[in-house]
PDB file of C-alpha atoms and ligand atoms in Angstrom:
ATOM      1  CA  UNK A   1      43.917   0.914  21.104  1.00 31.00           C
ATOM      2  CA  UNK A   2      44.557   0.263  17.545  1.00 34.00           C
ATOM      3  CA  UNK A   3      48.501  -0.018  16.864  1.00 37.00           C
ATOM      4  CA  UNK A   4      49.493   1.780  13.893  1.00 38.00           C
ATOM      5  CA  UNK A   5      50.191  -0.958  11.426  1.00 45.00           C
ATOM      6  CA  UNK A   6      48.440  -3.663   9.286  1.00 50.00           C
ATOM      7  CA  UNK A   7      47.890  -7.410   9.771  1.00 52.00           C
ATOM      8  CA  UNK A   8      48.841 -10.309   7.621  1.00 53.00           C
ATOM      9  CA  UNK A   9      47.363 -13.657   7.812  1.00 49.00           C
ATOM     10  CA  UNK A  10      48.628 -16.888   6.377  1.00 43.00           C
ATOM     11  CA  UNK A  11      52.503 -17.863   5.600  1.00 36.00           C
ATOM     12  CA  UNK A  12      53.446 -14.261   7.145  1.00 32.00           C
ATOM     13  CA  UNK A  13      53.486 -12.681   3.820  1.00 34.00           C
ATOM     14  CA  UNK A  14      55.592  -9.730   3.954  1.00 33.00           C
ATOM     15  CA  UNK A  15      55.450  -5.727   3.925  1.00 35.00           C
ATOM     16  CA  UNK A  16      58.621  -3.833   4.891  1.00 30.00           C
ATOM     17  CA  UNK A  17      57.020  -0.761   7.073  1.00 35.00           C
ATOM     18  CA  UNK A  18      59.282   2.167   7.044  1.00 31.00           C
ATOM     19  CA  UNK A  19      61.117   2.974   9.833  1.00 31.00           C
ATOM     20  CA  UNK A  20      59.630   6.518   9.852  1.00 25.00           C
ATOM     21  CA  UNK A  21      56.517   5.448  11.271  1.00 31.00           C
ATOM     22  CA  UNK A  22      55.727   2.903  14.168  1.00 29.00           C
ATOM     23  CA  UNK A  23      54.405  -0.341  12.758  1.00 37.00           C
ATOM     24  CA  UNK A  24      53.198  -3.518  14.051  1.00 37.00           C
ATOM     25  CA  UNK A  25      53.615  -6.214  11.823  1.00 43.00           C
ATOM     26  CA  UNK A  26      51.112  -8.941  12.715  1.00 42.00           C
ATOM     27  CA  UNK A  27      51.540 -11.758  11.011  1.00 46.00           C
ATOM     28  CA  UNK A  28      49.550 -15.585  11.561  1.00 45.00           C
ATOM     29  CA  UNK A  29      51.390 -18.410  10.170  1.00 41.00           C
ATOM     30  CA  UNK A  30      49.998 -21.735  11.270  1.00 39.00           C
ATOM     31  CA  UNK A  31      52.963 -23.892  11.133  1.00 36.00           C
ATOM     32  CA  UNK A  32      55.495 -21.055  12.360  1.00 33.00           C
ATOM     33  CA  UNK A  33      57.478 -20.879   8.858  1.00 36.00           C
ATOM     34  CA  UNK A  34      60.990 -19.711   9.040  1.00 37.00           C
ATOM     35  CA  UNK A  35      62.066 -17.551   6.208  1.00 36.00           C
ATOM     36  CA  UNK A  36      63.378 -14.643   4.879  1.00 36.00           C
ATOM     37  CA  UNK A  37      60.851 -12.807   6.848  1.00 35.00           C
ATOM     38  CA  UNK A  38      59.986 -14.904   9.736  1.00 34.00           C
ATOM     39  CA  UNK A  39      63.029 -13.746  11.818  1.00 33.00           C
ATOM     40  CA  UNK A  40      62.258 -11.562  14.505  1.00 33.00           C
ATOM     41  CA  UNK A  41      64.541  -8.984  12.855  1.00 31.00           C
ATOM     42  CA  UNK A  42      65.224  -9.377   9.299  1.00 32.00           C
ATOM     43  CA  UNK A  43      66.600  -7.407   6.380  1.00 33.00           C
ATOM     44  CA  UNK A  44      63.956  -7.242   3.936  1.00 31.00           C
ATOM     45  CA  UNK A  45      65.033  -8.641   0.819  1.00 31.00           C
ATOM     46  CA  UNK A  46      62.056  -7.506  -1.282  1.00 35.00           C
ATOM     47  CA  UNK A  47      62.745  -7.474  -5.117  1.00 32.00           C
ATOM     48  CA  UNK A  48      62.378  -3.776  -4.448  1.00 33.00           C
ATOM     49  CA  UNK A  49      65.772  -4.216  -2.609  1.00 33.00           C
ATOM     50  CA  UNK A  50      64.062  -1.911   0.299  1.00 32.00           C
ATOM     51  CA  UNK A  51      66.670  -1.952   3.062  1.00 30.00           C
ATOM     52  CA  UNK A  52      64.145  -1.580   5.717  1.00 40.00           C
ATOM     53  CA  UNK A  53      64.127  -3.930   8.770  1.00 38.00           C
ATOM     54  CA  UNK A  54      61.028  -5.472   9.670  1.00 41.00           C
ATOM     55  CA  UNK A  55      60.054  -4.690  13.093  1.00 47.00           C
ATOM     56  CA  UNK A  56      58.131  -7.928  13.491  1.00 50.00           C
ATOM     57  CA  UNK A  57      56.899  -7.117  16.897  1.00 55.00           C
ATOM     58  CA  UNK A  58      54.092  -9.535  17.109  1.00 65.00           C
ATOM     59  CA  UNK A  59      53.899 -12.803  15.625  1.00 70.00           C
ATOM     60  CA  UNK A  60      50.921 -14.763  16.426  1.00 70.00           C
ATOM     61  CA  UNK A  61      51.491 -18.588  14.636  1.00 68.00           C
ATOM     62  CA  UNK A  62      49.640 -21.944  15.275  1.00 66.00           C
ATOM     63  CA  UNK A  63      46.190 -19.940  15.142  1.00 74.00           C
ATOM     64  CA  UNK A  64      43.526 -19.342  12.620  1.00 79.00           C
ATOM     65  CA  UNK A  65      41.710 -15.968  11.718  1.00 79.00           C
ATOM     66  CA  UNK A  66      37.817 -16.681  11.862  1.00 82.00           C
ATOM     67  CA  UNK A  67      36.290 -13.560  11.268  1.00 88.00           C
ATOM     68  CA  UNK A  68      37.012  -9.939  10.436  1.00 88.00           C
ATOM     69  CA  UNK A  69      34.988  -6.899  10.894  1.00 89.00           C
ATOM     70  CA  UNK A  70      35.264  -3.370   9.529  1.00 87.00           C
ATOM     71  CA  UNK A  71      35.059  -0.064  12.019  1.00 84.00           C
ATOM     72  CA  UNK A  72      35.922   3.257  11.705  1.00 81.00           C
ATOM     73  CA  UNK A  73      39.661   2.770  12.650  1.00 79.00           C
ATOM     74  CA  UNK A  74      40.439  -0.241  10.550  1.00 84.00           C
ATOM     75  CA  UNK A  75      39.733  -4.054  10.891  1.00 87.00           C
ATOM     76  CA  UNK A  76      39.424  -6.293  13.328  1.00 90.00           C
ATOM     77  CA  UNK A  77      40.462  -9.738  12.857  1.00 87.00           C
ATOM     78  CA  UNK A  78      39.005 -12.585  15.342  1.00 89.00           C
ATOM     79  CA  UNK A  79      41.138 -15.388  16.498  1.00 86.00           C
ATOM     80  CA  UNK A  80      39.688 -18.832  16.925  1.00 86.00           C
ATOM     81  CA  UNK A  81      41.472 -18.606  20.229  1.00 86.00           C
ATOM     82  CA  UNK A  82      39.490 -15.647  21.306  1.00 88.00           C
ATOM     83  CA  UNK A  83      42.108 -13.092  20.715  1.00 87.00           C
ATOM     84  CA  UNK A  84      41.022 -10.112  18.454  1.00 88.00           C
ATOM     85  CA  UNK A  85      43.610  -8.072  16.383  1.00 85.00           C
ATOM     86  CA  UNK A  86      42.836  -4.661  15.475  1.00 85.00           C
ATOM     87  CA  UNK A  87      44.885  -2.781  12.390  1.00 86.00           C
ATOM     88  CA  UNK A  88      44.686  -0.155   9.973  1.00 84.00           C
ATOM     89  CA  UNK A  89      44.921  -2.437   7.032  1.00 86.00           C
ATOM     90  CA  UNK A  90      44.905  -6.519   6.852  1.00 89.00           C
ATOM     91  CA  UNK A  91      46.907  -7.930   3.865  1.00 90.00           C
ATOM     92  CA  UNK A  92      45.004 -11.484   3.522  1.00 91.00           C
ATOM     93  CA  UNK A  93      48.027 -14.084   2.172  1.00 92.00           C
ATOM     94  CA  UNK A  94      46.077 -17.207   3.602  1.00 90.00           C
ATOM     95  CA  UNK A  95      46.175 -19.478   0.311  1.00 92.00           C
ATOM     96  CA  UNK A  96      43.825 -19.904  -2.934  1.00 89.00           C
ATOM     97  CA  UNK A  97      40.908 -20.843  -0.394  1.00 90.00           C
ATOM     98  CA  UNK A  98      41.196 -17.763   1.732  1.00 91.00           C
ATOM     99  CA  UNK A  99      38.703 -17.483   3.762  1.00 91.00           C
ATOM    100  CA  UNK A 100      39.337 -13.376   4.618  1.00 90.00           C
ATOM    101  CA  UNK A 101      38.964 -12.891   0.818  1.00 92.00           C
ATOM    102  CA  UNK A 102      35.427 -14.113   1.192  1.00 91.00           C
ATOM    103  CA  UNK A 103      34.556 -12.405   4.341  1.00 90.00           C
ATOM    104  CA  UNK A 104      35.661  -9.011   2.351  1.00 89.00           C
ATOM    105  CA  UNK A 105      33.453  -9.843  -0.226  1.00 89.00           C
ATOM    106  CA  UNK A 106      35.903 -10.557  -3.230  1.00 90.00           C
ATOM    107  CA  UNK A 107      34.809 -13.144  -5.292  1.00 88.00           C
ATOM    108  CA  UNK A 108      36.641 -15.263  -8.009  1.00 87.00           C
ATOM    109  CA  UNK A 109      35.523 -16.914 -11.254  1.00 85.00           C
ATOM    110  CA  UNK A 110      37.880 -20.149 -11.908  1.00 83.00           C
ATOM    111  CA  UNK A 111      37.907 -23.461 -13.731  1.00 83.00           C
ATOM    112  CA  UNK A 112      38.663 -26.683 -12.478  1.00 81.00           C
ATOM    113  CA  UNK A 113      41.551 -28.842 -14.693  1.00 81.00           C
ATOM    114  CA  UNK A 114      40.047 -32.232 -13.791  1.00 84.00           C
ATOM    115  CA  UNK A 115      43.553 -32.629 -12.704  1.00 89.00           C
ATOM    116  CA  UNK A 116      45.552 -33.457  -9.437  1.00 93.00           C
ATOM    117  CA  UNK A 117      49.090 -32.871  -8.569  1.00 92.00           C
ATOM    118  CA  UNK A 118      50.401 -36.141  -6.619  1.00 95.00           C
ATOM    119  CA  UNK A 119      53.238 -34.702  -4.395  1.00 95.00           C
ATOM    120  CA  UNK A 120      55.755 -36.836  -2.459  1.00 97.00           C
ATOM    121  CA  UNK A 121      59.160 -37.222  -1.742  1.00 97.00           C
ATOM    122  CA  UNK A 122      60.925 -40.108  -3.186  1.00 98.00           C
ATOM    123  CA  UNK A 123      64.177 -41.913  -2.829  1.00 98.00           C
ATOM    124  CA  UNK A 124      65.912 -42.868  -6.567  1.00 98.00           C
ATOM    125  CA  UNK A 125      68.820 -45.391  -7.137  1.00 98.00           C
ATOM    126  CA  UNK A 126      70.425 -42.939  -9.357  1.00 97.00           C
ATOM    127  CA  UNK A 127      71.584 -39.385  -8.313  1.00 97.00           C
ATOM    128  CA  UNK A 128      69.445 -36.539  -9.318  1.00 96.00           C
ATOM    129  CA  UNK A 129      72.694 -34.319 -10.211  1.00 96.00           C
ATOM    130  CA  UNK A 130      70.937 -31.521  -8.321  1.00 96.00           C
ATOM    131  CA  UNK A 131      68.994 -31.109 -11.738  1.00 96.00           C
ATOM    132  CA  UNK A 132      64.878 -31.206 -12.203  1.00 94.00           C
ATOM    133  CA  UNK A 133      63.913 -33.795 -14.398  1.00 95.00           C
ATOM    134  CA  UNK A 134      60.465 -33.265 -16.021  1.00 93.00           C
ATOM    135  CA  UNK A 135      58.566 -35.998 -18.474  1.00 95.00           C
ATOM    136  CA  UNK A 136      55.857 -35.032 -20.502  1.00 94.00           C
ATOM    137  CA  UNK A 137      53.062 -37.837 -20.471  1.00 95.00           C
ATOM    138  CA  UNK A 138      50.015 -38.272 -21.805  1.00 93.00           C
ATOM    139  CA  UNK A 139      47.611 -36.867 -18.687  1.00 94.00           C
ATOM    140  CA  UNK A 140      50.530 -34.508 -17.824  1.00 92.00           C
ATOM    141  CA  UNK A 141      53.961 -33.923 -16.817  1.00 93.00           C
ATOM    142  CA  UNK A 142      55.976 -35.788 -13.993  1.00 96.00           C
ATOM    143  CA  UNK A 143      58.515 -33.693 -12.374  1.00 94.00           C
ATOM    144  CA  UNK A 144      61.384 -34.880 -10.340  1.00 96.00           C
ATOM    145  CA  UNK A 145      62.865 -32.037  -8.118  1.00 95.00           C
ATOM    146  CA  UNK A 146      66.225 -32.041  -6.521  1.00 97.00           C
ATOM    147  CA  UNK A 147      66.318 -31.936  -2.677  1.00 97.00           C
ATOM    148  CA  UNK A 148      69.503 -31.016  -0.580  1.00 94.00           C
ATOM    149  CA  UNK A 149      69.776 -34.602   0.958  1.00 95.00           C
ATOM    150  CA  UNK A 150      69.786 -36.275  -2.167  1.00 96.00           C
ATOM    151  CA  UNK A 151      66.051 -37.243  -2.187  1.00 97.00           C
ATOM    152  CA  UNK A 152      63.405 -35.833  -5.024  1.00 97.00           C
ATOM    153  CA  UNK A 153      60.285 -34.244  -4.612  1.00 96.00           C
ATOM    154  CA  UNK A 154      57.631 -35.322  -7.264  1.00 96.00           C
ATOM    155  CA  UNK A 155      54.943 -33.358  -8.976  1.00 94.00           C
ATOM    156  CA  UNK A 156      52.986 -35.773 -10.630  1.00 96.00           C
ATOM    157  CA  UNK A 157      49.768 -34.216 -12.699  1.00 94.00           C
ATOM    158  CA  UNK A 158      47.245 -37.032 -13.510  1.00 95.00           C
ATOM    159  CA  UNK A 159      43.911 -37.084 -14.089  1.00 94.00           C
ATOM    160  CA  UNK A 160      41.769 -37.207 -11.000  1.00 93.00           C
ATOM    161  CA  UNK A 161      40.672 -40.718 -11.676  1.00 94.00           C
ATOM    162  CA  UNK A 162      44.339 -41.786 -12.350  1.00 96.00           C
ATOM    163  CA  UNK A 163      45.515 -40.043  -9.146  1.00 95.00           C
ATOM    164  CA  UNK A 164      42.974 -41.621  -6.700  1.00 94.00           C
ATOM    165  CA  UNK A 165      43.906 -44.920  -8.240  1.00 96.00           C
ATOM    166  CA  UNK A 166      47.405 -44.331  -7.840  1.00 96.00           C
ATOM    167  CA  UNK A 167      47.279 -43.146  -4.407  1.00 95.00           C
ATOM    168  CA  UNK A 168      45.220 -46.424  -3.528  1.00 95.00           C
ATOM    169  CA  UNK A 169      48.262 -48.604  -4.112  1.00 96.00           C
ATOM    170  CA  UNK A 170      50.649 -50.229  -1.820  1.00 96.00           C
ATOM    171  CA  UNK A 171      54.000 -48.564  -1.855  1.00 96.00           C
ATOM    172  CA  UNK A 172      55.838 -51.385  -3.702  1.00 96.00           C
ATOM    173  CA  UNK A 173      53.484 -51.045  -6.670  1.00 97.00           C
ATOM    174  CA  UNK A 174      53.038 -47.026  -6.689  1.00 97.00           C
ATOM    175  CA  UNK A 175      57.280 -47.046  -6.978  1.00 97.00           C
ATOM    176  CA  UNK A 176      56.574 -49.564  -9.697  1.00 97.00           C
ATOM    177  CA  UNK A 177      54.367 -47.223 -11.892  1.00 97.00           C
ATOM    178  CA  UNK A 178      56.013 -44.287 -10.916  1.00 98.00           C
ATOM    179  CA  UNK A 179      59.282 -46.046 -12.361  1.00 98.00           C
ATOM    180  CA  UNK A 180      57.751 -46.844 -15.075  1.00 97.00           C
ATOM    181  CA  UNK A 181      56.349 -43.183 -16.058  1.00 97.00           C
ATOM    182  CA  UNK A 182      59.836 -42.007 -15.152  1.00 97.00           C
ATOM    183  CA  UNK A 183      61.378 -43.874 -18.132  1.00 96.00           C
ATOM    184  CA  UNK A 184      64.301 -44.864 -16.030  1.00 96.00           C
ATOM    185  CA  UNK A 185      65.939 -41.891 -15.737  1.00 95.00           C
ATOM    186  CA  UNK A 186      66.915 -41.890 -12.131  1.00 97.00           C
ATOM    187  CA  UNK A 187      66.940 -45.943 -11.995  1.00 97.00           C
ATOM    188  CA  UNK A 188      64.977 -47.798  -9.595  1.00 98.00           C
ATOM    189  CA  UNK A 189      62.584 -45.838  -7.370  1.00 98.00           C
ATOM    190  CA  UNK A 190      63.279 -47.295  -4.028  1.00 98.00           C
ATOM    191  CA  UNK A 191      61.420 -45.633  -1.327  1.00 97.00           C
ATOM    192  CA  UNK A 192      58.257 -43.160  -1.468  1.00 97.00           C
ATOM    193  CA  UNK A 193      57.216 -40.636   1.709  1.00 94.00           C
ATOM    194  CA  UNK A 194      53.696 -39.653   2.509  1.00 91.00           C
ATOM    195  CA  UNK A 195      51.875 -38.694  -0.997  1.00 93.00           C
ATOM    196  CA  UNK A 196      49.455 -35.870  -1.040  1.00 92.00           C
ATOM    197  CA  UNK A 197      46.948 -35.347  -3.718  1.00 92.00           C
ATOM    198  CA  UNK A 198      46.395 -31.646  -4.386  1.00 89.00           C
ATOM    199  CA  UNK A 199      43.491 -30.760  -6.911  1.00 86.00           C
ATOM    200  CA  UNK A 200      44.555 -28.105  -9.457  1.00 84.00           C
ATOM    201  CA  UNK A 201      42.098 -25.329 -10.282  1.00 76.00           C
ATOM    202  CA  UNK A 202      42.898 -21.844 -11.231  1.00 76.00           C
ATOM    203  CA  UNK A 203      40.969 -18.749 -10.810  1.00 74.00           C
ATOM    204  CA  UNK A 204      41.390 -14.940 -10.840  1.00 73.00           C
ATOM    205  CA  UNK A 205      39.682 -12.160  -8.961  1.00 70.00           C
ATOM    206  CA  UNK A 206      36.121 -11.202 -10.034  1.00 66.00           C
ATOM    207  CA  UNK A 207      36.246  -7.885  -8.969  1.00 69.00           C
ATOM    208  CA  UNK A 208      39.109  -6.666  -7.187  1.00 80.00           C
ATOM    209  CA  UNK A 209      42.970  -7.262  -4.986  1.00 84.00           C
ATOM    210  CA  UNK A 210      41.177  -4.843  -2.673  1.00 82.00           C
ATOM    211  CA  UNK A 211      38.454  -3.993   0.123  1.00 80.00           C
ATOM    212  CA  UNK A 212      37.946  -1.332   2.436  1.00 83.00           C
ATOM    213  CA  UNK A 213      41.530  -1.352   4.302  1.00 87.00           C
ATOM    214  CA  UNK A 214      42.012  -4.395   3.173  1.00 89.00           C
ATOM    215  CA  UNK A 215      44.441  -6.443   0.259  1.00 90.00           C
ATOM    216  CA  UNK A 216      44.613  -9.956  -0.911  1.00 91.00           C
ATOM    217  CA  UNK A 217      48.051 -11.218  -2.023  1.00 92.00           C
ATOM    218  CA  UNK A 218      49.835 -14.365  -2.770  1.00 93.00           C
ATOM    219  CA  UNK A 219      47.709 -17.289  -4.096  1.00 92.00           C
ATOM    220  CA  UNK A 220      44.723 -15.321  -2.169  1.00 93.00           C
ATOM    221  CA  UNK A 221      44.971 -13.510  -5.177  1.00 92.00           C
ATOM    222  CA  UNK A 222      45.309 -15.551  -7.945  1.00 91.00           C
ATOM    223  CA  UNK A 223      45.995 -19.159  -8.388  1.00 86.00           C
ATOM    224  CA  UNK A 224      47.641 -20.664 -11.759  1.00 86.00           C
ATOM    225  CA  UNK A 225      48.595 -23.779 -12.746  1.00 84.00           C
ATOM    226  CA  UNK A 226      51.611 -25.244 -10.361  1.00 82.00           C
ATOM    227  CA  UNK A 227      53.362 -26.671 -13.686  1.00 79.00           C
ATOM    228  CA  UNK A 228      53.497 -22.798 -14.258  1.00 82.00           C
ATOM    229  CA  UNK A 229      56.053 -22.429 -11.414  1.00 83.00           C
ATOM    230  CA  UNK A 230      54.847 -19.037 -10.953  1.00 90.00           C
ATOM    231  CA  UNK A 231      52.962 -18.826  -8.081  1.00 91.00           C
ATOM    232  CA  UNK A 232      55.507 -17.870  -5.560  1.00 93.00           C
ATOM    233  CA  UNK A 233      57.163 -15.311  -7.541  1.00 93.00           C
ATOM    234  CA  UNK A 234      53.793 -13.764  -8.263  1.00 93.00           C
ATOM    235  CA  UNK A 235      53.246 -14.052  -4.509  1.00 93.00           C
ATOM    236  CA  UNK A 236      56.542 -12.061  -3.577  1.00 94.00           C
ATOM    237  CA  UNK A 237      56.196  -9.251  -6.234  1.00 94.00           C
ATOM    238  CA  UNK A 238      52.534  -8.824  -4.817  1.00 92.00           C
ATOM    239  CA  UNK A 239      54.026  -8.479  -1.433  1.00 90.00           C
ATOM    240  CA  UNK A 240      57.060  -6.348  -2.654  1.00 91.00           C
ATOM    241  CA  UNK A 241      54.414  -3.804  -4.394  1.00 90.00           C
ATOM    242  CA  UNK A 242      52.364  -3.708  -1.497  1.00 88.00           C
ATOM    243  CA  UNK A 243      55.420  -2.858   1.277  1.00 86.00           C
ATOM    244  CA  UNK A 244      56.522  -0.447  -1.372  1.00 88.00           C
ATOM    245  CA  UNK A 245      52.847   1.359  -1.178  1.00 84.00           C
ATOM    246  CA  UNK A 246      52.947   1.113   2.723  1.00 83.00           C
ATOM    247  CA  UNK A 247      56.548   2.952   2.506  1.00 85.00           C
ATOM    248  CA  UNK A 248      55.478   5.628   0.124  1.00 85.00           C
ATOM    249  CA  UNK A 249      52.284   6.153   2.306  1.00 83.00           C
ATOM    250  CA  UNK A 250      54.621   6.182   5.500  1.00 81.00           C
ATOM    251  CA  UNK A 251      56.882   8.983   3.719  1.00 85.00           C
ATOM    252  CA  UNK A 252      53.880  11.398   3.077  1.00 83.00           C
ATOM    253  CA  UNK A 253      52.515  10.909   6.523  1.00 80.00           C
ATOM    254  CA  UNK A 254      49.691   9.758   5.077  1.00 75.00           C
ATOM    255  CA  UNK A 255      46.994   7.302   6.762  1.00 70.00           C
ATOM    256  CA  UNK A 256      47.083   3.798   5.228  1.00 68.00           C
ATOM    257  CA  UNK A 257      43.387   3.904   4.782  1.00 63.00           C
ATOM    258  CA  UNK A 258      43.433   6.836   2.634  1.00 59.00           C
ATOM    259  CA  UNK A 259      41.368   6.816  -0.254  1.00 60.00           C
ATOM    260  CA  UNK A 260      44.416   7.283  -2.488  1.00 56.00           C
ATOM    261  CA  UNK A 261      46.313   4.597  -0.731  1.00 59.00           C
ATOM    262  CA  UNK A 262      43.434   2.159  -1.942  1.00 60.00           C
ATOM    263  CA  UNK A 263      43.329   3.543  -5.310  1.00 59.00           C
ATOM    264  CA  UNK A 264      47.016   3.019  -5.474  1.00 58.00           C
ATOM    265  CA  UNK A 265      46.734  -0.814  -4.461  1.00 60.00           C
TER     266      UNK A 265
HETATM  267  C1  FAD B   1      52.308 -29.376  -6.302  1.00 88.16           C
HETATM  268  C2  FAD B   1      52.382 -27.880  -6.466  1.00 88.16           C
HETATM  269  C3  FAD B   1      53.648 -27.271  -6.965  1.00 88.16           C
HETATM  270  C4  FAD B   1      54.074 -26.122  -7.042  1.00 88.16           C
HETATM  271  N1  FAD B   1      55.296 -25.962  -7.816  1.00 88.16           N
HETATM  272  C5  FAD B   1      55.533 -24.532  -7.869  1.00 88.16           C
HETATM  273  C6  FAD B   1      56.905 -24.130  -8.166  1.00 88.16           C
HETATM  274  O1  FAD B   1      57.745 -24.679  -8.782  1.00 88.16           O
HETATM  275  N2  FAD B   1      57.145 -22.590  -8.204  1.00 88.16           N
HETATM  276  C7  FAD B   1      56.271 -21.705  -7.955  1.00 88.16           C
HETATM  277  O2  FAD B   1      57.003 -20.463  -8.026  1.00 88.16           O
HETATM  278  N3  FAD B   1      54.863 -22.159  -7.408  1.00 88.16           N
HETATM  279  C8  FAD B   1      54.490 -23.381  -7.106  1.00 88.16           C
HETATM  280  N4  FAD B   1      53.302 -23.824  -6.648  1.00 88.16           N
HETATM  281  C9  FAD B   1      52.431 -22.624  -6.276  1.00 88.16           C
HETATM  282  C10 FAD B   1      52.971 -22.217  -4.755  1.00 88.16           C
HETATM  283  O3  FAD B   1      53.202 -23.175  -3.876  1.00 88.16           O
HETATM  284  C11 FAD B   1      52.298 -21.307  -4.290  1.00 88.16           C
HETATM  285  O4  FAD B   1      52.099 -20.077  -5.251  1.00 88.16           O
HETATM  286  C12 FAD B   1      52.634 -20.336  -3.035  1.00 88.16           C
HETATM  287  O5  FAD B   1      52.640 -21.412  -2.062  1.00 88.16           O
HETATM  288  C13 FAD B   1      51.138 -19.356  -2.611  1.00 88.16           C
HETATM  289  O6  FAD B   1      52.086 -19.027  -1.334  1.00 88.16           O
HETATM  290  P1  FAD B   1      50.808 -18.276  -0.018  1.00 88.16           P
HETATM  291  O7  FAD B   1      51.739 -17.781   1.115  1.00 88.16           O
HETATM  292  O8  FAD B   1      50.097 -17.315  -0.914  1.00 88.16           O
HETATM  293  O9  FAD B   1      49.714 -19.239   0.170  1.00 88.16           O
HETATM  294  P2  FAD B   1      50.198 -20.706   0.530  1.00 88.16           P
HETATM  295  O10 FAD B   1      51.404 -21.001   0.524  1.00 88.16           O
HETATM  296  O11 FAD B   1      48.859 -21.577   0.512  1.00 88.16           O
HETATM  297  O12 FAD B   1      49.661 -20.138   2.103  1.00 88.16           O
HETATM  298  C14 FAD B   1      48.905 -19.949   2.765  1.00 88.16           C
HETATM  299  C15 FAD B   1      49.108 -20.115   4.559  1.00 88.16           C
HETATM  300  O13 FAD B   1      47.635 -19.599   4.755  1.00 88.16           O
HETATM  301  C16 FAD B   1      47.398 -20.371   5.989  1.00 88.16           C
HETATM  302  N5  FAD B   1      45.983 -20.178   6.321  1.00 88.16           N
HETATM  303  C17 FAD B   1      45.090 -20.529   5.594  1.00 88.16           C
HETATM  304  N6  FAD B   1      43.943 -19.896   6.365  1.00 88.16           N
HETATM  305  C18 FAD B   1      44.267 -19.445   7.254  1.00 88.16           C
HETATM  306  C19 FAD B   1      43.238 -18.922   8.327  1.00 88.16           C
HETATM  307  N7  FAD B   1      42.161 -18.489   8.356  1.00 88.16           N
HETATM  308  N8  FAD B   1      44.343 -18.125   9.429  1.00 88.16           N
HETATM  309  C20 FAD B   1      45.495 -18.081   9.226  1.00 88.16           C
HETATM  310  N9  FAD B   1      46.168 -18.753   8.421  1.00 88.16           N
HETATM  311  C21 FAD B   1      45.575 -19.456   7.031  1.00 88.16           C
HETATM  312  C22 FAD B   1      47.487 -21.953   5.608  1.00 88.16           C
HETATM  313  O14 FAD B   1      47.697 -22.520   6.699  1.00 88.16           O
HETATM  314  C23 FAD B   1      48.743 -21.714   4.731  1.00 88.16           C
HETATM  315  O15 FAD B   1      50.121 -22.059   5.531  1.00 88.16           O
HETATM  316  C24 FAD B   1      53.465 -24.743  -6.704  1.00 88.16           C
HETATM  317  C25 FAD B   1      51.785 -25.480  -6.006  1.00 88.16           C
HETATM  318  C26 FAD B   1      51.691 -26.797  -5.965  1.00 88.16           C
HETATM  319  C27 FAD B   1      50.221 -26.976  -5.171  1.00 88.16           C
END
């Protein structure tokens, strides 16, 4: 039996289904992410301020979607653990390497920056004063983002060659090159946590944000340079826009699969 509703995959993007219709919001989030939309019942705080409650009836997390089929009633989402979810509309929020986007035949055009973002948590000698510090260096900026516990999260944009070199250094030597690059703004670099190297490439979608009974949102739809610092904002606005369309469609009692709904996506 197909439930009225739509499935989300990824980090539990959001739709604020209207209370006037029964929707099952099925969200897949690999490690459960709490957050404004992660709780069972949460007040939707989409930028549109729609005071709708999300009846988050089913939350499948720590599972991966591995296949997706289109049928006359909607789409089926096959999970790695064998479960099959059915929904009238699938919204993919599974990030820049979205497998669902490829399954839906939506292509991307993009380009490599030959840059990486080195991301780590560091303990500094001086207090960050809840200030984000950014230093523009030859290969790219070094940003210290303040964390509540007094540490900093760094995003160090480097050429891929340099980032591989820095990643291979023992912690003590890594802290030394980091302190040098920081210009001493936060004093000595005392400790560094696990360091992640993220290759930076950007893309836009070649054709469309939507397929049949399918839409992408967030980084699955557009990936921009992390230093733009706009990825989350753009993703939230995608989610709010889709939520608004779902509510309007609900109010007019139109099926989510109506061509007019797809056209307005
Ligand atoms: C170094 C760095 C710094 C950044 N700094 C900023 C910043 O300061 N400000 C800002 O606004 N943005 C910033 N961004 C961008 C921001 O992180 C992204 O835009 C945002 O995380 C996108 O959210 P999303 O939910 O669309 O995708 P993601 O955060 O990528 O989440 C996708 C989720 O889907 C899951 N998933 C993938 N495939 C499947 C599957 N098959 N089944 C189920 N789940 C799946 C993944 O595990 C992941 O949890 C930064 C990015 C980087 C890399």
